[in-house]
C-alpha cells in the first residue's frame, strides 16, 4: 500500500505493485485481478460524482486511493460483517477516510436476491458503479444493482462488472441493456470484465 500511495496517478501504478497487493490481501480466487483493478482505479480517478461499490475488499482500498485524486467519495455494500470490519481496519490504517462501508443483508426481491441498502442515506448521482457482488451463486446474480439503485445513478453512469465470463453475468448484462437501452463491452485479456453504459 505504501508503494501504491507513492504513485502519482492510477496510470503510474505498476502491474508488480498490483500483483503484490493481491498476494498480500490473501483472498485467493475471490480477489480482484490486476487488469480489472487497474481499470477500476483509472475510472475512480476520473469519475465525476460519487462511486458505488457492490462487495468490498482490496478493490475498496484501491478505489478509495484513486478517488482521492478526483475528490470523490466511495460507498460500498457488504453483507458479511466480519469482512466489512477487516476492510474498515485497512481503510483506517491507510487514512482512506473518503470510503463508507454499509453492512447490509442480502434480501429476496422476488426475481433476484440483492443487498438491502439504506437508500435514504445514499447519494443520488453515482457516476461509477463497481460491481463485484453479491456472490455469483445468488438468485439473479448481480442483476439487482440496476433495478434497486437506478434512481441513484447519474446520467451516463459507467458500471464495471467483474466475472463477465460467467453465463449468469452475461444474462444480467443483456437484461440491463434491453431494459435500459444501454450498451456494454466485454474487455480483458487475462480476466474478463464488462463496461456498461446506461
C-alpha positions as CSV (number, residue, x, y, z in Angstrom):
1,X,0.0,0.0,0.0
2,X,2.9,2.4,0.7
3,X,4.2,1.8,-2.8
4,X,0.7,2.4,-4.2
5,X,0.3,5.6,-2.2
6,X,3.6,6.8,-3.5
7,X,2.3,6.7,-7.1
8,X,1.2,9.9,-8.6
9,X,-1.8,8.5,-10.5
10,X,-3.6,5.3,-11.3
11,X,-1.8,5.1,-14.7
12,X,1.6,5.1,-12.9
13,X,0.7,2.1,-10.7
14,X,2.8,-0.9,-12.0
15,X,1.4,-4.4,-12.5
16,X,4.0,-5.6,-9.9
17,X,2.5,-3.4,-7.2
18,X,-1.0,-4.6,-8.0
19,X,0.1,-8.3,-8.0
20,X,1.9,-7.7,-4.7
21,X,-1.2,-6.1,-3.2
22,X,-3.4,-9.0,-4.4
23,X,-0.9,-11.6,-3.0
24,X,-0.7,-9.7,0.3
25,X,-4.5,-9.4,0.6
26,X,-4.5,-13.2,0.6
27,X,-8.1,-13.8,-0.6
28,X,-7.3,-16.4,-3.2
29,X,-9.6,-16.7,-6.2
30,X,-12.1,-14.2,-4.6
31,X,-9.7,-11.3,-5.0
32,X,-9.8,-8.9,-7.9
33,X,-7.3,-9.4,-10.7
34,X,-4.7,-6.8,-11.7
35,X,-6.3,-5.8,-15.0
36,X,-9.7,-5.2,-13.5
37,X,-8.1,-3.4,-10.6
38,X,-6.3,-1.0,-12.9
39,X,-9.4,-0.2,-14.9
40,X,-11.4,0.4,-11.6
41,X,-8.7,2.8,-10.3
42,X,-8.4,4.7,-13.5
43,X,-12.2,5.1,-13.6
44,X,-12.3,6.1,-10.0
45,X,-9.7,8.7,-10.6
46,X,-11.6,10.3,-13.5
47,X,-15.2,10.0,-12.2
48,X,-17.5,13.0,-11.8
49,X,-19.5,12.2,-8.7
50,X,-19.5,9.5,-6.0
51,X,-18.7,5.8,-6.5
52,X,-20.8,2.8,-5.6
53,X,-19.1,-0.5,-4.9
54,X,-21.1,-3.7,-4.6
55,X,-19.0,-6.1,-2.4
56,X,-15.9,-4.9,-0.5
57,X,-12.3,-6.0,-0.3
58,X,-9.0,-4.9,-1.7
59,X,-10.8,-3.1,-4.5
60,X,-12.3,-0.8,-1.9
61,X,-8.9,0.4,-0.8
62,X,-7.8,0.8,-4.4
63,X,-11.0,2.8,-5.2
64,X,-10.6,4.9,-2.1
65,X,-7.0,5.8,-3.0
66,X,-7.9,6.6,-6.7
67,X,-11.0,8.6,-5.7
68,X,-8.8,10.9,-3.6
69,X,-7.5,12.3,-6.9
70,X,-10.9,13.1,-8.2
71,X,-12.3,14.2,-4.8
72,X,-15.0,11.5,-5.0
73,X,-16.4,9.5,-2.1
74,X,-16.8,5.7,-2.2
75,X,-19.9,4.0,-0.8
76,X,-19.6,0.2,-0.5
77,X,-22.1,-2.6,0.3
78,X,-21.0,-5.7,2.2
79,X,-23.2,-8.4,3.6
80,X,-20.6,-10.0,5.8
81,X,-19.9,-8.0,9.0
82,X,-16.6,-9.6,9.8
83,X,-15.4,-8.9,6.2
84,X,-16.6,-5.3,6.4
85,X,-14.7,-4.9,9.6
86,X,-11.5,-6.2,8.0
87,X,-11.8,-3.7,5.2
88,X,-12.6,-0.8,7.5
89,X,-9.5,-1.5,9.6
90,X,-7.3,-1.3,6.5
91,X,-9.0,1.8,5.3
92,X,-8.3,3.4,8.8
93,X,-4.7,2.2,8.6
94,X,-4.1,4.0,5.4
95,X,-6.2,7.1,6.2
96,X,-8.7,6.4,3.4
97,X,-11.5,8.3,5.0
98,X,-13.4,9.0,1.8
99,X,-14.9,5.5,2.0
100,X,-18.1,4.4,3.8
101,X,-19.0,0.7,4.0
102,X,-22.5,-0.3,4.8
103,X,-23.0,-3.7,6.2
104,X,-26.3,-4.7,4.6
105,X,-28.1,-8.1,4.4
106,X,-29.0,-9.8,1.2
107,X,-32.7,-9.5,0.5
108,X,-35.0,-11.6,-1.7
109,X,-36.8,-9.1,-4.1
110,X,-38.7,-11.9,-5.8
111,X,-36.9,-12.4,-9.1
112,X,-33.5,-11.7,-7.7
113,X,-31.5,-11.5,-4.4
114,X,-29.5,-8.4,-3.8
115,X,-28.4,-6.0,-1.0
116,X,-30.9,-4.2,1.1
117,X,-29.3,-0.8,1.0
118,X,-30.2,2.3,3.1
119,X,-31.4,4.3,0.1
120,X,-32.2,7.4,2.2
121,X,-28.5,7.7,3.3
122,X,-27.0,7.4,-0.2
123,X,-26.1,10.0,-2.9
124,X,-28.4,10.3,-5.9
125,X,-25.7,10.8,-8.5
126,X,-23.4,7.9,-8.6
127,X,-21.2,8.3,-11.7
128,X,-19.3,5.0,-11.3
129,X,-20.5,1.6,-10.1
130,X,-18.0,-1.2,-9.4
131,X,-20.0,-4.4,-9.3
132,X,-18.2,-7.5,-7.8
133,X,-21.0,-8.7,-5.5
134,X,-23.1,-10.3,-4.3
135,X,-21.6,-13.8,-4.8
136,X,-22.4,-15.3,-8.1
137,X,-24.5,-18.1,-6.7
138,X,-27.4,-15.9,-5.5
139,X,-30.6,-15.8,-7.5
140,X,-30.3,-13.3,-10.3
141,X,-26.5,-12.9,-9.8
142,X,-25.7,-9.2,-9.9
143,X,-28.9,-8.1,-11.7
144,X,-30.3,-6.2,-8.6
145,X,-27.9,-3.2,-8.8
146,X,-29.8,-1.6,-11.7
147,X,-33.5,-2.0,-10.5
148,X,-32.7,-1.2,-6.9
149,X,-30.2,1.6,-7.4
150,X,-31.3,3.2,-10.8
151,X,-32.7,6.3,-9.2
152,X,-29.4,6.9,-7.6
153,X,-27.4,6.9,-10.8
154,X,-26.1,9.9,-12.7
155,X,-27.0,10.2,-16.4
156,X,-24.5,8.1,-18.4
157,X,-23.3,6.1,-15.4
158,X,-20.5,3.7,-16.0
159,X,-20.8,0.2,-14.5
160,X,-17.7,-2.0,-14.3
161,X,-18.7,-5.6,-13.6
162,X,-16.2,-8.4,-12.8
163,X,-16.6,-12.0,-13.8
164,X,-18.2,-11.2,-17.2
165,X,-17.1,-14.7,-18.5
166,X,-19.8,-16.3,-16.4
167,X,-23.1,-17.2,-18.1
168,X,-25.2,-15.7,-15.3
169,X,-23.4,-12.4,-15.6
170,X,-23.8,-12.3,-19.4
171,X,-27.5,-12.8,-19.0
172,X,-27.5,-9.9,-16.5
173,X,-25.7,-7.7,-19.0
174,X,-28.2,-8.5,-21.7
175,X,-31.2,-7.8,-19.4
176,X,-29.8,-4.5,-18.2
177,X,-29.2,-3.2,-21.7
178,X,-32.5,-4.3,-23.0
179,X,-34.5,-2.7,-20.2
180,X,-32.4,0.5,-20.0
181,X,-31.5,0.8,-23.7
182,X,-27.8,0.7,-22.6
183,X,-24.8,-0.9,-24.2
184,X,-21.8,-2.9,-22.9
185,X,-18.4,-4.2,-24.0
186,X,-16.6,-7.3,-22.8
187,X,-12.9,-6.5,-22.0
188,X,-9.8,-8.0,-20.5
189,X,-7.0,-10.2,-21.7
190,X,-6.3,-12.5,-18.8
191,X,-9.6,-11.9,-16.9
192,X,-13.0,-10.9,-18.3
193,X,-15.0,-7.9,-17.1
194,X,-17.6,-5.7,-18.6
195,X,-18.0,-1.9,-19.1
196,X,-21.7,-1.0,-19.1
197,X,-23.2,2.4,-20.1
198,X,-26.8,3.1,-19.2
